[in-house]
Amino acid sequence: MPRVALDSETGQKVLIRDWVMHYMEKTPLCLVCNEEMYTRGNSSPGVTTHFSHYTGTKCPIVGGRRKLYDNLQPIEKDMENAKKIQSFLLSNLWPLYKKCKDMFEDLTTKDYKEMIEKASKRNIWFYKGMEEKYLPYVLLVNYGIFEKNKFHKEKTYFVFDSKLSNYDDLWIRNGKVKQKIWKVTPNLHNLEEIEIDFDNSEYAPYYFLPWVTGLKDLPDLCKW
Ligand SMILES: [Zn+2]
């Protein structure tokens, strides 16, 4: 699917157009799952040349495999932390939207509203030990597929490291799971790597809204 792969010997990123010219005897590895891939389409007219995973791959960038995110739920619910995360969201509704939009420029406010609804449905707030900085990334991945429409130029979705088995791997196993998110536009064979930003200085602290308003019981504000 992607148009970029790693050279298995040097670990260098190589674009497909350079690969077919100079690297054909080497083995391309996927940036997300590190599995071996092969090149496809270089002899078929009408097919954009790209790298492809072998059948049976577990890579989340591959079509149906991203469904693994659809059933993720917190194993243990952390009510205290959920209040904090929700309060952080409410205190930062707009900057969090802007952060998501930095990663997906076609994101509309309606998409964002749906992202929050979906996160509520899947109890995203209740993950034990969830850290605020992960919220925009989890919201984007958890949403699923942004279908191509008049607002979205291309079908797009976001995935985390293929080693991730639940969202909390990001903050519990953060030495083992890559602190990255990938933006996938499958019809363009595009894969964009985005580092998770650990700088929280653009956000208000989670207690900002309750402090300013004097509201203590935030969940009363909405249907969470
Ligand atoms: Zn892969």
mmCIF file with all atom_site columns, C-alpha atoms and ligand atoms in Angstrom:
data_model
loop_
_atom_site.group_PDB
_atom_site.id
_atom_site.type_symbol
_atom_site.label_atom_id
_atom_site.label_alt_id
_atom_site.label_comp_id
_atom_site.label_asym_id
_atom_site.label_entity_id
_atom_site.label_seq_id
_atom_site.pdbx_PDB_ins_code
_atom_site.Cartn_x
_atom_site.Cartn_y
_atom_site.Cartn_z
_atom_site.occupancy
_atom_site.B_iso_or_equiv
_atom_site.pdbx_formal_charge
_atom_site.auth_seq_id
_atom_site.auth_comp_id
_atom_site.auth_asym_id
_atom_site.auth_atom_id
_atom_site.pdbx_PDB_model_num
ATOM   1   C  CA . MET A 1 1   ? 0.000   0.000   0.000   1.00 0.00 ? 1   MET A CA 1
ATOM   2   C  CA . PRO A 1 2   ? 2.557   2.676   0.935   1.00 0.00 ? 2   PRO A CA 1
ATOM   3   C  CA . ARG A 1 3   ? 4.942   4.449   -1.398  1.00 0.00 ? 3   ARG A CA 1
ATOM   4   C  CA . VAL A 1 4   ? 7.781   4.477   1.098   1.00 0.00 ? 4   VAL A CA 1
ATOM   5   C  CA . ALA A 1 5   ? 9.592   1.607   2.845   1.00 0.00 ? 5   ALA A CA 1
ATOM   6   C  CA . LEU A 1 6   ? 12.688  0.948   4.889   1.00 0.00 ? 6   LEU A CA 1
ATOM   7   C  CA . ASP A 1 7   ? 15.743  -0.646  3.380   1.00 0.00 ? 7   ASP A CA 1
ATOM   8   C  CA . SER A 1 8   ? 16.175  -3.755  5.579   1.00 0.00 ? 8   SER A CA 1
ATOM   9   C  CA . GLU A 1 9   ? 19.964  -3.378  5.631   1.00 0.00 ? 9   GLU A CA 1
ATOM   10  C  CA . THR A 1 10  ? 20.404  0.315   6.317   1.00 0.00 ? 10  THR A CA 1
ATOM   11  C  CA . GLY A 1 11  ? 17.055  1.219   7.899   1.00 0.00 ? 11  GLY A CA 1
ATOM   12  C  CA . GLN A 1 12  ? 16.850  4.147   5.477   1.00 0.00 ? 12  GLN A CA 1
ATOM   13  C  CA . LYS A 1 13  ? 13.529  5.359   4.146   1.00 0.00 ? 13  LYS A CA 1
ATOM   14  C  CA . VAL A 1 14  ? 13.281  4.855   0.391   1.00 0.00 ? 14  VAL A CA 1
ATOM   15  C  CA . LEU A 1 15  ? 10.545  6.084   -1.918  1.00 0.00 ? 15  LEU A CA 1
ATOM   16  C  CA . ILE A 1 16  ? 9.051   3.590   -4.322  1.00 0.00 ? 16  ILE A CA 1
ATOM   17  C  CA . ARG A 1 17  ? 10.337  5.452   -7.399  1.00 0.00 ? 17  ARG A CA 1
ATOM   18  C  CA . ASP A 1 18  ? 13.918  5.128   -6.127  1.00 0.00 ? 18  ASP A CA 1
ATOM   19  C  CA . TRP A 1 19  ? 13.337  1.572   -5.014  1.00 0.00 ? 19  TRP A CA 1
ATOM   20  C  CA . VAL A 1 20  ? 12.359  0.325   -8.454  1.00 0.00 ? 20  VAL A CA 1
ATOM   21  C  CA . MET A 1 21  ? 15.408  2.039   -9.950  1.00 0.00 ? 21  MET A CA 1
ATOM   22  C  CA . HIS A 1 22  ? 18.128  0.997   -7.506  1.00 0.00 ? 22  HIS A CA 1
ATOM   23  C  CA . TYR A 1 23  ? 16.892  -1.341  -4.782  1.00 0.00 ? 23  TYR A CA 1
ATOM   24  C  CA . MET A 1 24  ? 15.011  -4.140  -6.477  1.00 0.00 ? 24  MET A CA 1
ATOM   25  C  CA . GLU A 1 25  ? 17.303  -6.892  -5.153  1.00 0.00 ? 25  GLU A CA 1
ATOM   26  C  CA . LYS A 1 26  ? 16.796  -5.683  -1.556  1.00 0.00 ? 26  LYS A CA 1
ATOM   27  C  CA . THR A 1 27  ? 14.004  -6.295  0.937   1.00 0.00 ? 27  THR A CA 1
ATOM   28  C  CA . PRO A 1 28  ? 11.600  -3.461  1.749   1.00 0.00 ? 28  PRO A CA 1
ATOM   29  C  CA . LEU A 1 29  ? 10.238  -3.263  5.309   1.00 0.00 ? 29  LEU A CA 1
ATOM   30  C  CA . CYS A 1 30  ? 7.075   -1.491  6.377   1.00 0.00 ? 30  CYS A CA 1
ATOM   31  C  CA . LEU A 1 31  ? 7.575   1.669   8.483   1.00 0.00 ? 31  LEU A CA 1
ATOM   32  C  CA . VAL A 1 32  ? 4.677   0.780   10.747  1.00 0.00 ? 32  VAL A CA 1
ATOM   33  C  CA . CYS A 1 33  ? 4.935   -2.981  11.310  1.00 0.00 ? 33  CYS A CA 1
ATOM   34  C  CA . ASN A 1 34  ? 8.482   -3.729  10.169  1.00 0.00 ? 34  ASN A CA 1
ATOM   35  C  CA . GLU A 1 35  ? 7.242   -6.727  8.184   1.00 0.00 ? 35  GLU A CA 1
ATOM   36  C  CA . GLU A 1 36  ? 8.693   -7.512  4.795   1.00 0.00 ? 36  GLU A CA 1
ATOM   37  C  CA . MET A 1 37  ? 6.823   -6.156  1.807   1.00 0.00 ? 37  MET A CA 1
ATOM   38  C  CA . TYR A 1 38  ? 7.131   -6.463  -1.955  1.00 0.00 ? 38  TYR A CA 1
ATOM   39  C  CA . THR A 1 39  ? 6.739   -4.028  -4.824  1.00 0.00 ? 39  THR A CA 1
ATOM   40  C  CA . ARG A 1 40  ? 3.606   -4.099  -6.829  1.00 0.00 ? 40  ARG A CA 1
ATOM   41  C  CA . GLY A 1 41  ? 2.302   -2.492  -9.950  1.00 0.00 ? 41  GLY A CA 1
ATOM   42  C  CA . ASN A 1 42  ? 5.564   -1.703  -11.735 1.00 0.00 ? 42  ASN A CA 1
ATOM   43  C  CA . SER A 1 43  ? 4.648   -3.819  -14.727 1.00 0.00 ? 43  SER A CA 1
ATOM   44  C  CA . SER A 1 44  ? 0.895   -3.296  -14.764 1.00 0.00 ? 44  SER A CA 1
ATOM   45  C  CA . PRO A 1 45  ? -0.391  -0.259  -16.607 1.00 0.00 ? 45  PRO A CA 1
ATOM   46  C  CA . GLY A 1 46  ? -2.851  1.868   -14.660 1.00 0.00 ? 46  GLY A CA 1
ATOM   47  C  CA . VAL A 1 47  ? -1.646  0.677   -11.260 1.00 0.00 ? 47  VAL A CA 1
ATOM   48  C  CA . THR A 1 48  ? 0.468   3.128   -9.284  1.00 0.00 ? 48  THR A CA 1
ATOM   49  C  CA . THR A 1 49  ? 3.614   1.348   -8.191  1.00 0.00 ? 49  THR A CA 1
ATOM   50  C  CA . HIS A 1 50  ? 3.639   0.832   -4.453  1.00 0.00 ? 50  HIS A CA 1
ATOM   51  C  CA . PHE A 1 51  ? 4.801   -1.493  -1.716  1.00 0.00 ? 51  PHE A CA 1
ATOM   52  C  CA . SER A 1 52  ? 2.453   -4.214  -0.610  1.00 0.00 ? 52  SER A CA 1
ATOM   53  C  CA . HIS A 1 53  ? 2.188   -6.418  2.479   1.00 0.00 ? 53  HIS A CA 1
ATOM   54  C  CA . TYR A 1 54  ? 2.012   -10.186 2.128   1.00 0.00 ? 54  TYR A CA 1
ATOM   55  C  CA . THR A 1 55  ? -1.283  -11.948 2.822   1.00 0.00 ? 55  THR A CA 1
ATOM   56  C  CA . GLY A 1 56  ? -1.966  -12.527 6.517   1.00 0.00 ? 56  GLY A CA 1
ATOM   57  C  CA . THR A 1 57  ? -0.238  -9.355  7.629   1.00 0.00 ? 57  THR A CA 1
ATOM   58  C  CA . LYS A 1 58  ? -1.159  -7.859  10.994  1.00 0.00 ? 58  LYS A CA 1
ATOM   59  C  CA . CYS A 1 59  ? -0.282  -4.363  9.908   1.00 0.00 ? 59  CYS A CA 1
ATOM   60  C  CA . PRO A 1 60  ? -2.919  -1.790  10.924  1.00 0.00 ? 60  PRO A CA 1
ATOM   61  C  CA . ILE A 1 61  ? -2.402  0.302   7.795   1.00 0.00 ? 61  ILE A CA 1
ATOM   62  C  CA . VAL A 1 62  ? -3.813  -2.490  5.683   1.00 0.00 ? 62  VAL A CA 1
ATOM   63  C  CA . GLY A 1 63  ? -7.504  -2.084  4.870   1.00 0.00 ? 63  GLY A CA 1
ATOM   64  C  CA . GLY A 1 64  ? -9.476  -4.338  7.178   1.00 0.00 ? 64  GLY A CA 1
ATOM   65  C  CA . ARG A 1 65  ? -6.744  -4.589  9.793   1.00 0.00 ? 65  ARG A CA 1
ATOM   66  C  CA . ARG A 1 66  ? -7.452  -1.131  11.183  1.00 0.00 ? 66  ARG A CA 1
ATOM   67  C  CA . LYS A 1 67  ? -10.713 -2.591  12.491  1.00 0.00 ? 67  LYS A CA 1
ATOM   68  C  CA . LEU A 1 68  ? -8.720  -3.804  15.468  1.00 0.00 ? 68  LEU A CA 1
ATOM   69  C  CA . TYR A 1 69  ? -9.268  -0.324  16.925  1.00 0.00 ? 69  TYR A CA 1
ATOM   70  C  CA . ASP A 1 70  ? -13.038 -0.629  16.680  1.00 0.00 ? 70  ASP A CA 1
ATOM   71  C  CA . ASN A 1 71  ? -13.461 -2.895  19.673  1.00 0.00 ? 71  ASN A CA 1
ATOM   72  C  CA . LEU A 1 72  ? -10.913 -1.455  22.038  1.00 0.00 ? 72  LEU A CA 1
ATOM   73  C  CA . GLN A 1 73  ? -12.224 -0.654  25.504  1.00 0.00 ? 73  GLN A CA 1
ATOM   74  C  CA . PRO A 1 74  ? -10.540 0.107   28.813  1.00 0.00 ? 74  PRO A CA 1
ATOM   75  C  CA . ILE A 1 75  ? -10.098 -3.117  30.764  1.00 0.00 ? 75  ILE A CA 1
ATOM   76  C  CA . GLU A 1 76  ? -10.377 -1.328  34.058  1.00 0.00 ? 76  GLU A CA 1
ATOM   77  C  CA . LYS A 1 77  ? -12.290 1.938   34.419  1.00 0.00 ? 77  LYS A CA 1
ATOM   78  C  CA . ASP A 1 78  ? -10.509 4.770   36.151  1.00 0.00 ? 78  ASP A CA 1
ATOM   79  C  CA . MET A 1 79  ? -13.276 7.200   37.188  1.00 0.00 ? 79  MET A CA 1
ATOM   80  C  CA . GLU A 1 80  ? -10.955 9.719   38.797  1.00 0.00 ? 80  GLU A CA 1
ATOM   81  C  CA . ASN A 1 81  ? -8.767  10.022  35.724  1.00 0.00 ? 81  ASN A CA 1
ATOM   82  C  CA . ALA A 1 82  ? -11.837 10.136  33.461  1.00 0.00 ? 82  ALA A CA 1
ATOM   83  C  CA . LYS A 1 83  ? -13.006 13.300  35.214  1.00 0.00 ? 83  LYS A CA 1
ATOM   84  C  CA . LYS A 1 84  ? -9.603  14.828  34.688  1.00 0.00 ? 84  LYS A CA 1
ATOM   85  C  CA . ILE A 1 85  ? -9.471  13.902  30.997  1.00 0.00 ? 85  ILE A CA 1
ATOM   86  C  CA . GLN A 1 86  ? -13.011 15.169  30.379  1.00 0.00 ? 86  GLN A CA 1
ATOM   87  C  CA . SER A 1 87  ? -12.231 18.376  32.196  1.00 0.00 ? 87  SER A CA 1
ATOM   88  C  CA . PHE A 1 88  ? -9.084  18.746  30.110  1.00 0.00 ? 88  PHE A CA 1
ATOM   89  C  CA . LEU A 1 89  ? -11.147 18.277  26.948  1.00 0.00 ? 89  LEU A CA 1
ATOM   90  C  CA . LEU A 1 90  ? -13.742 20.832  28.025  1.00 0.00 ? 90  LEU A CA 1
ATOM   91  C  CA . SER A 1 91  ? -11.070 23.325  29.028  1.00 0.00 ? 91  SER A CA 1
ATOM   92  C  CA . ASN A 1 92  ? -9.407  22.857  25.633  1.00 0.00 ? 92  ASN A CA 1
ATOM   93  C  CA . LEU A 1 93  ? -12.168 22.088  23.158  1.00 0.00 ? 93  LEU A CA 1
ATOM   94  C  CA . TRP A 1 94  ? -10.868 24.452  20.512  1.00 0.00 ? 94  TRP A CA 1
ATOM   95  C  CA . PRO A 1 95  ? -7.081  23.926  20.841  1.00 0.00 ? 95  PRO A CA 1
ATOM   96  C  CA . LEU A 1 96  ? -7.648  20.162  20.733  1.00 0.00 ? 96  LEU A CA 1
ATOM   97  C  CA . TYR A 1 97  ? -9.688  20.582  17.571  1.00 0.00 ? 97  TYR A CA 1
ATOM   98  C  CA . LYS A 1 98  ? -6.877  22.694  16.092  1.00 0.00 ? 98  LYS A CA 1
ATOM   99  C  CA . LYS A 1 99  ? -4.339  20.044  17.066  1.00 0.00 ? 99  LYS A CA 1
ATOM   100 C  CA . CYS A 1 100 ? -6.354  17.367  15.262  1.00 0.00 ? 100 CYS A CA 1
ATOM   101 C  CA . LYS A 1 101 ? -6.796  19.669  12.293  1.00 0.00 ? 101 LYS A CA 1
ATOM   102 C  CA . ASP A 1 102 ? -3.027  20.161  12.108  1.00 0.00 ? 102 ASP A CA 1
ATOM   103 C  CA . MET A 1 103 ? -2.823  16.432  11.430  1.00 0.00 ? 103 MET A CA 1
ATOM   104 C  CA . PHE A 1 104 ? -5.869  16.239  9.182   1.00 0.00 ? 104 PHE A CA 1
ATOM   105 C  CA . GLU A 1 105 ? -6.464  19.551  7.463   1.00 0.00 ? 105 GLU A CA 1
ATOM   106 C  CA . ASP A 1 106 ? -9.873  18.546  6.109   1.00 0.00 ? 106 ASP A CA 1
ATOM   107 C  CA . LEU A 1 107 ? -11.257 17.938  9.585   1.00 0.00 ? 107 LEU A CA 1
ATOM   108 C  CA . THR A 1 108 ? -14.543 19.759  10.138  1.00 0.00 ? 108 THR A CA 1
ATOM   109 C  CA . THR A 1 109 ? -16.078 20.734  13.460  1.00 0.00 ? 109 THR A CA 1
ATOM   110 C  CA . LYS A 1 110 ? -18.812 18.183  12.731  1.00 0.00 ? 110 LYS A CA 1
ATOM   111 C  CA . ASP A 1 111 ? -16.173 15.463  12.406  1.00 0.00 ? 111 ASP A CA 1
ATOM   112 C  CA . TYR A 1 112 ? -14.725 16.611  15.681  1.00 0.00 ? 112 TYR A CA 1
ATOM   113 C  CA . LYS A 1 113 ? -18.117 16.425  17.380  1.00 0.00 ? 113 LYS A CA 1
ATOM   114 C  CA . GLU A 1 114 ? -18.511 12.877  16.076  1.00 0.00 ? 114 GLU A CA 1
ATOM   115 C  CA . MET A 1 115 ? -14.999 12.001  17.237  1.00 0.00 ? 115 MET A CA 1
ATOM   116 C  CA . ILE A 1 116 ? -15.980 13.030  20.766  1.00 0.00 ? 116 ILE A CA 1
ATOM   117 C  CA . GLU A 1 117 ? -19.251 11.078  20.563  1.00 0.00 ? 117 GLU A CA 1
ATOM   118 C  CA . LYS A 1 118 ? -17.431 7.969   19.419  1.00 0.00 ? 118 LYS A CA 1
ATOM   119 C  CA . ALA A 1 119 ? -14.848 8.362   22.149  1.00 0.00 ? 119 ALA A CA 1
ATOM   120 C  CA . SER A 1 120 ? -17.670 8.525   24.692  1.00 0.00 ? 120 SER A CA 1
ATOM   121 C  CA . LYS A 1 121 ? -19.312 5.425   23.233  1.00 0.00 ? 121 LYS A CA 1
ATOM   122 C  CA . ARG A 1 122 ? -16.080 3.501   23.610  1.00 0.00 ? 122 ARG A CA 1
ATOM   123 C  CA . ASN A 1 123 ? -15.326 4.859   27.081  1.00 0.00 ? 123 ASN A CA 1
ATOM   124 C  CA . ILE A 1 124 ? -12.053 6.393   25.967  1.00 0.00 ? 124 ILE A CA 1
ATOM   125 C  CA . TRP A 1 125 ? -12.028 8.751   28.964  1.00 0.00 ? 125 TRP A CA 1
ATOM   126 C  CA . PHE A 1 126 ? -11.886 5.881   31.409  1.00 0.00 ? 126 PHE A CA 1
ATOM   127 C  CA . TYR A 1 127 ? -8.517  4.411   30.478  1.00 0.00 ? 127 TYR A CA 1
ATOM   128 C  CA . LYS A 1 128 ? -6.399  4.015   33.560  1.00 0.00 ? 128 LYS A CA 1
ATOM   129 C  CA . GLY A 1 129 ? -3.482  6.405   33.620  1.00 0.00 ? 129 GLY A CA 1
ATOM   130 C  CA . MET A 1 130 ? -4.375  8.040   30.325  1.00 0.00 ? 130 MET A CA 1
ATOM   131 C  CA . GLU A 1 131 ? -2.296  11.143  29.832  1.00 0.00 ? 131 GLU A CA 1
ATOM   132 C  CA . GLU A 1 132 ? -3.773  14.336  28.426  1.00 0.00 ? 132 GLU A CA 1
ATOM   133 C  CA . LYS A 1 133 ? -1.223  14.652  25.643  1.00 0.00 ? 133 LYS A CA 1
ATOM   134 C  CA . TYR A 1 134 ? -2.467  11.453  23.998  1.00 0.00 ? 134 TYR A CA 1
ATOM   135 C  CA . LEU A 1 135 ? -6.037  12.646  23.700  1.00 0.00 ? 135 LEU A CA 1
ATOM   136 C  CA . PRO A 1 136 ? -6.000  14.222  20.207  1.00 0.00 ? 136 PRO A CA 1
ATOM   137 C  CA . TYR A 1 137 ? -4.243  11.165  18.765  1.00 0.00 ? 137 TYR A CA 1
ATOM   138 C  CA . VAL A 1 138 ? -6.591  8.678   20.394  1.00 0.00 ? 138 VAL A CA 1
ATOM   139 C  CA . LEU A 1 139 ? -9.596  10.721  19.230  1.00 0.00 ? 139 LEU A CA 1
ATOM   140 C  CA . LEU A 1 140 ? -8.380  10.600  15.629  1.00 0.00 ? 140 LEU A CA 1
ATOM   141 C  CA . VAL A 1 141 ? -7.517  6.887   15.593  1.00 0.00 ? 141 VAL A CA 1
ATOM   142 C  CA . ASN A 1 142 ? -10.665 5.914   17.439  1.00 0.00 ? 142 ASN A CA 1
ATOM   143 C  CA . TYR A 1 143 ? -12.871 7.751   14.932  1.00 0.00 ? 143 TYR A CA 1
ATOM   144 C  CA . GLY A 1 144 ? -12.042 5.254   12.199  1.00 0.00 ? 144 GLY A CA 1
ATOM   145 C  CA . ILE A 1 145 ? -12.288 6.097   8.524   1.00 0.00 ? 145 ILE A CA 1
ATOM   146 C  CA . PHE A 1 146 ? -12.872 9.621   7.295   1.00 0.00 ? 146 PHE A CA 1
ATOM   147 C  CA . GLU A 1 147 ? -14.543 8.780   4.027   1.00 0.00 ? 147 GLU A CA 1
ATOM   148 C  CA . LYS A 1 148 ? -13.912 10.870  0.937   1.00 0.00 ? 148 LYS A CA 1
ATOM   149 C  CA . ASN A 1 149 ? -16.690 13.449  0.594   1.00 0.00 ? 149 ASN A CA 1
ATOM   150 C  CA . LYS A 1 150 ? -17.124 17.106  -0.231  1.00 0.00 ? 150 LYS A CA 1
ATOM   151 C  CA . PHE A 1 151 ? -15.109 18.049  2.861   1.00 0.00 ? 151 PHE A CA 1
ATOM   152 C  CA . HIS A 1 152 ? -12.482 15.313  2.787   1.00 0.00 ? 152 HIS A CA 1
ATOM   153 C  CA . LYS A 1 153 ? -10.349 15.288  -0.350  1.00 0.00 ? 153 LYS A CA 1
ATOM   154 C  CA . GLU A 1 154 ? -9.274  11.693  0.258   1.00 0.00 ? 154 GLU A CA 1
ATOM   155 C  CA . LYS A 1 155 ? -10.325 8.699   2.303   1.00 0.00 ? 155 LYS A CA 1
ATOM   156 C  CA . THR A 1 156 ? -8.116  8.965   5.387   1.00 0.00 ? 156 THR A CA 1
ATOM   157 C  CA . TYR A 1 157 ? -7.522  7.123   8.619   1.00 0.00 ? 157 TYR A CA 1
ATOM   158 C  CA . PHE A 1 158 ? -4.984  7.122   11.420  1.00 0.00 ? 158 PHE A CA 1
ATOM   159 C  CA . VAL A 1 159 ? -3.177  4.217   13.065  1.00 0.00 ? 159 VAL A CA 1
ATOM   160 C  CA . PHE A 1 160 ? -0.719  3.650   15.880  1.00 0.00 ? 160 PHE A CA 1
ATOM   161 C  CA . ASP A 1 161 ? 2.280   1.323   16.097  1.00 0.00 ? 161 ASP A CA 1
ATOM   162 C  CA . SER A 1 162 ? 1.416   -2.229  15.051  1.00 0.00 ? 162 SER A CA 1
ATOM   163 C  CA . LYS A 1 163 ? 2.596   -3.470  18.480  1.00 0.00 ? 163 LYS A CA 1
ATOM   164 C  CA . LEU A 1 164 ? -0.265  -1.644  20.146  1.00 0.00 ? 164 LEU A CA 1
ATOM   165 C  CA . SER A 1 165 ? -2.950  -3.999  21.422  1.00 0.00 ? 165 SER A CA 1
ATOM   166 C  CA . ASN A 1 166 ? -4.935  -1.401  23.346  1.00 0.00 ? 166 ASN A CA 1
ATOM   167 C  CA . TYR A 1 167 ? -4.691  2.391   23.593  1.00 0.00 ? 167 TYR A CA 1
ATOM   168 C  CA . ASP A 1 168 ? -3.127  2.243   27.040  1.00 0.00 ? 168 ASP A CA 1
ATOM   169 C  CA . ASP A 1 169 ? -0.054  0.559   25.553  1.00 0.00 ? 169 ASP A CA 1
ATOM   170 C  CA . LEU A 1 170 ? 0.882   4.093   24.510  1.00 0.00 ? 170 LEU A CA 1
ATOM   171 C  CA . TRP A 1 171 ? 1.375   5.289   28.064  1.00 0.00 ? 171 TRP A CA 1
ATOM   172 C  CA . ILE A 1 172 ? 1.977   1.994   29.873  1.00 0.00 ? 172 ILE A CA 1
ATOM   173 C  CA . ARG A 1 173 ? 4.413   0.435   27.408  1.00 0.00 ? 173 ARG A CA 1
ATOM   174 C  CA . ASN A 1 174 ? 5.697   3.704   26.032  1.00 0.00 ? 174 ASN A CA 1
ATOM   175 C  CA . GLY A 1 175 ? 9.224   2.356   25.712  1.00 0.00 ? 175 GLY A CA 1
ATOM   176 C  CA . LYS A 1 176 ? 8.032   -0.513  23.542  1.00 0.00 ? 176 LYS A CA 1
ATOM   177 C  CA . VAL A 1 177 ? 5.352   1.145   21.467  1.00 0.00 ? 177 VAL A CA 1
ATOM   178 C  CA . LYS A 1 178 ? 6.434   3.841   19.032  1.00 0.00 ? 178 LYS A CA 1
ATOM   179 C  CA . GLN A 1 179 ? 5.238   7.281   20.087  1.00 0.00 ? 179 GLN A CA 1
ATOM   180 C  CA . LYS A 1 180 ? 3.967   8.013   16.618  1.00 0.00 ? 180 LYS A CA 1
ATOM   181 C  CA . ILE A 1 181 ? 0.789   8.115   14.643  1.00 0.00 ? 181 ILE A CA 1
ATOM   182 C  CA . TRP A 1 182 ? 0.515   7.416   10.930  1.00 0.00 ? 182 TRP A CA 1
ATOM   183 C  CA . LYS A 1 183 ? -1.874  9.144   8.615   1.00 0.00 ? 183 LYS A CA 1
ATOM   184 C  CA . VAL A 1 184 ? -2.987  6.758   5.900   1.00 0.00 ? 184 VAL A CA 1
ATOM   185 C  CA . THR A 1 185 ? -4.559  7.832   2.613   1.00 0.00 ? 185 THR A CA 1
ATOM   186 C  CA . PRO A 1 186 ? -4.955  4.388   1.052   1.00 0.00 ? 186 PRO A CA 1
ATOM   187 C  CA . ASN A 1 187 ? -6.107  5.451   -2.386  1.00 0.00 ? 187 ASN A CA 1
ATOM   188 C  CA . LEU A 1 188 ? -3.005  7.580   -2.831  1.00 0.00 ? 188 LEU A CA 1
ATOM   189 C  CA . HIS A 1 189 ? -0.770  4.878   -1.277  1.00 0.00 ? 189 HIS A CA 1
ATOM   190 C  CA . ASN A 1 190 ? 0.341   7.573   1.117   1.00 0.00 ? 190 ASN A CA 1
ATOM   191 C  CA . LEU A 1 191 ? 1.643   7.112   4.590   1.00 0.00 ? 191 LEU A CA 1
ATOM   192 C  CA . GLU A 1 192 ? 2.605   10.091  6.696   1.00 0.00 ? 192 GLU A CA 1
ATOM   193 C  CA . GLU A 1 193 ? 4.475   9.658   9.943   1.00 0.00 ? 193 GLU A CA 1
ATOM   194 C  CA . ILE A 1 194 ? 3.644   12.070  12.767  1.00 0.00 ? 194 ILE A CA 1
ATOM   195 C  CA . GLU A 1 195 ? 5.528   12.184  16.054  1.00 0.00 ? 195 GLU A CA 1
ATOM   196 C  CA . ILE A 1 196 ? 3.394   12.467  19.159  1.00 0.00 ? 196 ILE A CA 1
ATOM   197 C  CA . ASP A 1 197 ? 3.905   15.944  20.535  1.00 0.00 ? 197 ASP A CA 1
ATOM   198 C  CA . PHE A 1 198 ? 4.786   15.990  24.199  1.00 0.00 ? 198 PHE A CA 1
ATOM   199 C  CA . ASP A 1 199 ? 4.576   19.739  24.553  1.00 0.00 ? 199 ASP A CA 1
ATOM   200 C  CA . ASN A 1 200 ? 1.396   20.605  26.411  1.00 0.00 ? 200 ASN A CA 1
ATOM   201 C  CA . SER A 1 201 ? 2.070   24.324  26.617  1.00 0.00 ? 201 SER A CA 1
ATOM   202 C  CA . GLU A 1 202 ? -0.666  25.159  24.097  1.00 0.00 ? 202 GLU A CA 1
ATOM   203 C  CA . TYR A 1 203 ? -3.307  23.721  26.392  1.00 0.00 ? 203 TYR A CA 1
ATOM   204 C  CA . ALA A 1 204 ? -5.019  24.979  29.489  1.00 0.00 ? 204 ALA A CA 1
ATOM   205 C  CA . PRO A 1 205 ? -4.636  22.781  32.566  1.00 0.00 ? 205 PRO A CA 1
ATOM   206 C  CA . TYR A 1 206 ? -7.500  20.345  33.163  1.00 0.00 ? 206 TYR A CA 1
ATOM   207 C  CA . TYR A 1 207 ? -8.822  22.393  36.106  1.00 0.00 ? 207 TYR A CA 1
ATOM   208 C  CA . PHE A 1 208 ? -9.090  25.585  34.071  1.00 0.00 ? 208 PHE A CA 1
ATOM   209 C  CA . LEU A 1 209 ? -12.774 25.402  33.173  1.00 0.00 ? 209 LEU A CA 1
ATOM   210 C  CA . PRO A 1 210 ? -14.010 24.346  36.620  1.00 0.00 ? 210 PRO A CA 1
ATOM   211 C  CA . TRP A 1 211 ? -11.764 26.946  38.204  1.00 0.00 ? 211 TRP A CA 1
ATOM   212 C  CA . VAL A 1 212 ? -12.961 29.790  35.959  1.00 0.00 ? 212 VAL A CA 1
ATOM   213 C  CA . THR A 1 213 ? -16.617 28.873  36.107  1.00 0.00 ? 213 THR A CA 1
ATOM   214 C  CA . GLY A 1 214 ? -16.807 27.518  39.611  1.00 0.00 ? 214 GLY A CA 1
ATOM   215 C  CA . LEU A 1 215 ? -18.531 24.417  38.217  1.00 0.00 ? 215 LEU A CA 1
ATOM   216 C  CA . LYS A 1 216 ? -17.524 21.418  40.225  1.00 0.00 ? 216 LYS A CA 1
ATOM   217 C  CA . ASP A 1 217 ? -19.564 18.675  38.662  1.00 0.00 ? 217 ASP A CA 1
ATOM   218 C  CA . LEU A 1 218 ? -18.539 18.844  35.019  1.00 0.00 ? 218 LEU A CA 1
ATOM   219 C  CA . PRO A 1 219 ? -20.202 15.677  33.763  1.00 0.00 ? 219 PRO A CA 1
ATOM   220 C  CA . ASP A 1 220 ? -23.517 17.478  34.404  1.00 0.00 ? 220 ASP A CA 1
ATOM   221 C  CA . LEU A 1 221 ? -22.622 19.731  31.501  1.00 0.00 ? 221 LEU A CA 1
ATOM   222 C  CA . CYS A 1 222 ? -23.123 17.052  28.940  1.00 0.00 ? 222 CYS A CA 1
ATOM   223 C  CA . LYS A 1 223 ? -24.458 13.536  28.468  1.00 0.00 ? 223 LYS A CA 1
ATOM   224 C  CA . TRP A 1 224 ? -21.319 11.710  29.411  1.00 0.00 ? 224 TRP A CA 1
HETATM 225 ZN ZN . ZN  B 2 .   ? 2.991   -2.690  7.744   1.00 0.00 ? 1   ZN  B ZN 1
#
